[in-house]
PDB file of C-alpha atoms in Angstrom:
ATOM      1  CA  MET A  16     -89.079 118.387  58.092  1.00  0.00           C
ATOM      2  CA  LYS A  17     -86.576 115.835  57.974  1.00  0.00           C
ATOM      3  CA  VAL A  18     -84.080 117.776  55.614  1.00  0.00           C
ATOM      4  CA  LEU A  19     -84.866 120.861  57.981  1.00  0.00           C
ATOM      5  CA  GLY A  20     -83.292 118.936  60.999  1.00  0.00           C
ATOM      6  CA  PHE A  21     -80.353 117.633  58.973  1.00  0.00           C
ATOM      7  CA  ALA A  22     -79.760 120.920  57.616  1.00  0.00           C
ATOM      8  CA  VAL A  23     -79.644 122.305  61.221  1.00  0.00           C
ATOM      9  CA  LEU A  24     -77.258 119.381  62.435  1.00  0.00           C
ATOM     10  CA  ALA A  25     -74.969 120.225  59.599  1.00  0.00           C
ATOM     11  CA  VAL A  26     -74.955 123.985  60.484  1.00  0.00           C
ATOM     12  CA  LEU A  27     -74.413 123.243  64.141  1.00  0.00           C
ATOM     13  CA  MET A  28     -71.352 120.637  63.540  1.00  0.00           C
ATOM     14  CA  THR A  29     -69.778 123.049  61.048  1.00  0.00           C
ATOM     15  CA  ALA A  30     -70.353 125.976  63.447  1.00  0.00           C
ATOM     16  CA  GLU A  31     -69.052 124.086  66.660  1.00  0.00           C
ATOM     17  CA  ALA A  32     -65.727 123.574  64.532  1.00  0.00           C
ATOM     18  CA  GLN A  33     -65.483 127.251  64.081  1.00  0.00           C
ATOM     19  CA  ALA A  34     -66.823 128.556  67.129  1.00  0.00           C
ATOM     20  CA  ALA A  35     -64.877 130.107  70.056  1.00  0.00           C
ATOM     21  CA  THR A  36     -66.851 128.071  72.341  1.00  0.00           C
ATOM     22  CA  CYS A  37     -69.723 125.845  72.774  1.00  0.00           C
ATOM     23  CA  GLU A  38     -71.779 128.311  74.540  1.00  0.00           C
ATOM     24  CA  SER A  39     -71.324 130.568  71.574  1.00  0.00           C
ATOM     25  CA  LEU A  40     -73.731 128.460  69.654  1.00  0.00           C
ATOM     26  CA  LEU A  41     -76.724 130.176  71.571  1.00  0.00           C
ATOM     27  CA  ALA A  42     -76.204 133.186  69.330  1.00  0.00           C
ATOM     28  CA  LEU A  43     -76.450 131.073  66.196  1.00  0.00           C
ATOM     29  CA  SER A  44     -79.294 132.725  63.986  1.00  0.00           C
ATOM     30  CA  LEU A  45     -81.120 129.939  61.738  1.00  0.00           C
ATOM     31  CA  PRO A  46     -84.181 130.042  59.832  1.00  0.00           C
ATOM     32  CA  HIS A  47     -87.046 128.806  61.782  1.00  0.00           C
ATOM     33  CA  THR A  48     -84.888 127.662  64.643  1.00  0.00           C
ATOM     34  CA  LYS A  49     -83.970 128.813  68.112  1.00  0.00           C
ATOM     35  CA  VAL A  50     -81.348 127.354  70.032  1.00  0.00           C
ATOM     36  CA  THR A  51     -82.377 126.683  73.608  1.00  0.00           C
ATOM     37  CA  LEU A  52     -79.054 125.425  75.090  1.00  0.00           C
ATOM     38  CA  ALA A  53     -75.332 125.255  74.533  1.00  0.00           C
ATOM     39  CA  GLN A  54     -73.178 124.008  77.157  1.00  0.00           C
ATOM     40  CA  GLU A  55     -70.073 121.955  77.511  1.00  0.00           C
ATOM     41  CA  VAL A  56     -70.393 118.765  79.472  1.00  0.00           C
ATOM     42  CA  ALA A  57     -67.279 117.643  81.148  1.00  0.00           C
ATOM     43  CA  ALA A  58     -66.158 114.106  80.590  1.00  0.00           C
ATOM     44  CA  GLY A  59     -68.208 111.652  82.512  1.00  0.00           C
ATOM     45  CA  ALA A  60     -70.452 114.475  84.138  1.00  0.00           C
ATOM     46  CA  PHE A  61     -73.807 113.950  82.215  1.00  0.00           C
ATOM     47  CA  SER A  62     -76.565 112.612  84.151  1.00  0.00           C
ATOM     48  CA  PRO A  63     -79.889 111.986  82.042  1.00  0.00           C
ATOM     49  CA  PRO A  64     -83.306 112.934  83.185  1.00  0.00           C
ATOM     50  CA  ALA A  65     -85.194 110.482  85.324  1.00  0.00           C
ATOM     51  CA  GLN A  66     -86.841 107.491  83.062  1.00  0.00           C
ATOM     52  CA  PRO A  67     -89.457 105.099  84.003  1.00  0.00           C
ATOM     53  CA  GLN A  68     -88.005 102.265  86.568  1.00  0.00           C
ATOM     54  CA  GLY A  69     -86.581  99.567  84.766  1.00  0.00           C
ATOM     55  CA  ARG A  70     -85.897 101.303  81.622  1.00  0.00           C
ATOM     56  CA  GLY A  71     -83.064 102.558  79.854  1.00  0.00           C
ATOM     57  CA  LEU A  72     -79.159 102.414  80.640  1.00  0.00           C
ATOM     58  CA  PRO A  73     -77.462 102.657  83.673  1.00  0.00           C
ATOM     59  CA  VAL A  74     -75.818 106.044  84.862  1.00  0.00           C
ATOM     60  CA  SER A  75     -72.553 104.360  84.570  1.00  0.00           C
ATOM     61  CA  VAL A  76     -72.598 104.239  80.853  1.00  0.00           C
ATOM     62  CA  PHE A  77     -72.783 108.058  80.711  1.00  0.00           C
ATOM     63  CA  GLN A  78     -69.634 108.320  83.151  1.00  0.00           C
ATOM     64  CA  GLN A  79     -67.588 106.778  80.376  1.00  0.00           C
ATOM     65  CA  LEU A  80     -68.534 109.542  77.757  1.00  0.00           C
ATOM     66  CA  PRO A  81     -65.724 112.016  76.737  1.00  0.00           C
ATOM     67  CA  ALA A  82     -66.303 115.907  77.161  1.00  0.00           C
ATOM     68  CA  PHE A  83     -68.873 117.113  74.702  1.00  0.00           C
ATOM     69  CA  CYS A  84     -70.923 120.297  73.691  1.00  0.00           C
ATOM     70  CA  ARG A  85     -74.597 119.394  74.374  1.00  0.00           C
ATOM     71  CA  VAL A  86     -77.003 121.758  71.848  1.00  0.00           C
ATOM     72  CA  ALA A  87     -80.700 121.749  72.283  1.00  0.00           C
ATOM     73  CA  ALA A  88     -82.866 123.721  69.585  1.00  0.00           C
ATOM     74  CA  THR A  89     -86.717 124.027  69.020  1.00  0.00           C
ATOM     75  CA  LEU A  90     -87.381 123.928  65.112  1.00  0.00           C
ATOM     76  CA  ARG A  91     -90.557 125.397  64.085  1.00  0.00           C
ATOM     77  CA  PRO A  92     -90.863 124.853  60.168  1.00  0.00           C
ATOM     78  CA  VAL A  93     -94.467 125.831  60.324  1.00  0.00           C
ATOM     79  CA  SER A  94     -96.454 128.052  62.773  1.00  0.00           C
ATOM     80  CA  ASP A  95     -98.307 124.740  64.230  1.00  0.00           C
ATOM     81  CA  SER A  96     -95.149 122.442  64.359  1.00  0.00           C
ATOM     82  CA  GLU A  97     -92.622 122.331  67.423  1.00  0.00           C
ATOM     83  CA  ILE A  98     -89.702 119.712  66.984  1.00  0.00           C
ATOM     84  CA  GLY A  99     -87.142 119.646  69.784  1.00  0.00           C
ATOM     85  CA  ILE A 100     -83.491 118.283  68.814  1.00  0.00           C
ATOM     86  CA  GLU A 101     -80.545 117.833  70.625  1.00  0.00           C
ATOM     87  CA  VAL A 102     -77.033 117.524  69.107  1.00  0.00           C
ATOM     88  CA  TRP A 103     -73.828 115.913  71.295  1.00  0.00           C
ATOM     89  CA  MET A 104     -70.636 116.869  69.717  1.00  0.00           C
ATOM     90  CA  PRO A 105     -67.425 115.739  71.210  1.00  0.00           C
ATOM     91  CA  LEU A 106     -65.235 118.431  71.964  1.00  0.00           C
ATOM     92  CA  VAL A 107     -61.953 116.837  70.739  1.00  0.00           C
ATOM     93  CA  GLY A 108     -61.531 114.084  68.422  1.00  0.00           C
ATOM     94  CA  TRP A 109     -64.528 113.950  66.310  1.00  0.00           C
ATOM     95  CA  ASN A 110     -64.242 111.266  63.635  1.00  0.00           C
ATOM     96  CA  GLY A 111     -66.727 113.445  61.454  1.00  0.00           C
ATOM     97  CA  LYS A 112     -69.444 110.821  61.786  1.00  0.00           C
ATOM     98  CA  PHE A 113     -73.236 111.517  62.588  1.00  0.00           C
ATOM     99  CA  GLN A 114     -75.491 108.945  64.349  1.00  0.00           C
ATOM    100  CA  GLY A 115     -79.223 109.712  64.839  1.00  0.00           C
ATOM    101  CA  VAL A 116     -80.919 108.220  67.534  1.00  0.00           C
ATOM    102  CA  GLY A 117     -84.785 109.092  67.967  1.00  0.00           C
ATOM    103  CA  ASN A 118     -88.167 107.893  68.148  1.00  0.00           C
ATOM    104  CA  GLY A 119     -90.153 110.091  65.150  1.00  0.00           C
ATOM    105  CA  GLY A 120     -93.430 110.773  64.724  1.00  0.00           C
ATOM    106  CA  TYR A 121     -95.849 111.974  67.612  1.00  0.00           C
ATOM    107  CA  ALA A 122     -93.398 110.241  70.425  1.00  0.00           C
ATOM    108  CA  GLY A 123     -92.713 113.842  71.998  1.00  0.00           C
ATOM    109  CA  THR A 124     -89.461 112.987  74.295  1.00  0.00           C
ATOM    110  CA  ILE A 125     -85.618 112.574  73.683  1.00  0.00           C
ATOM    111  CA  THR A 126     -84.812 109.161  74.998  1.00  0.00           C
ATOM    112  CA  TYR A 127     -81.596 109.694  76.786  1.00  0.00           C
ATOM    113  CA  THR A 128     -81.121 106.223  77.784  1.00  0.00           C
ATOM    114  CA  ALA A 129     -81.353 104.916  73.959  1.00  0.00           C
ATOM    115  CA  PRO A 130     -78.527 102.023  74.066  1.00  0.00           C
ATOM    116  CA  ARG A 131     -77.146 103.804  70.996  1.00  0.00           C
ATOM    117  CA  LEU A 132     -76.992 107.570  72.312  1.00  0.00           C
ATOM    118  CA  GLY A 133     -73.616 108.484  72.737  1.00  0.00           C
ATOM    119  CA  ALA A 134     -72.116 105.563  70.903  1.00  0.00           C
ATOM    120  CA  GLY A 135     -69.284 106.171  69.142  1.00  0.00           C
ATOM    121  CA  MET A 136     -68.039 108.993  71.637  1.00  0.00           C
ATOM    122  CA  ALA A 137     -66.393 106.950  74.212  1.00  0.00           C
TER     123      ALA A 137
END
């Protein structure tokens, strides 16, 4: 399953470099994958979903991010599997590095307020 996830990330990052727009990634066709969101986020405009009180980073951290392409996808490598992923790609000045942030296993959420999420983009 990890291999499929990394393959999707590699295709998304390569496709973004060649795509006319971030939104054009919605039409990307990949095996066992449905791109559900592809949108440009203006510099400092991302606002994470509500988190339990006292957890996560202050919103001001996200206000420091540059403009990026936010892509969400659902992977279904087998019929009873549903894996949600999200990739943030800087619109300009990407250094070619990838940093993964996640919780693995059956946690079932994307932690938008993880201390490392968005690190290296600002």
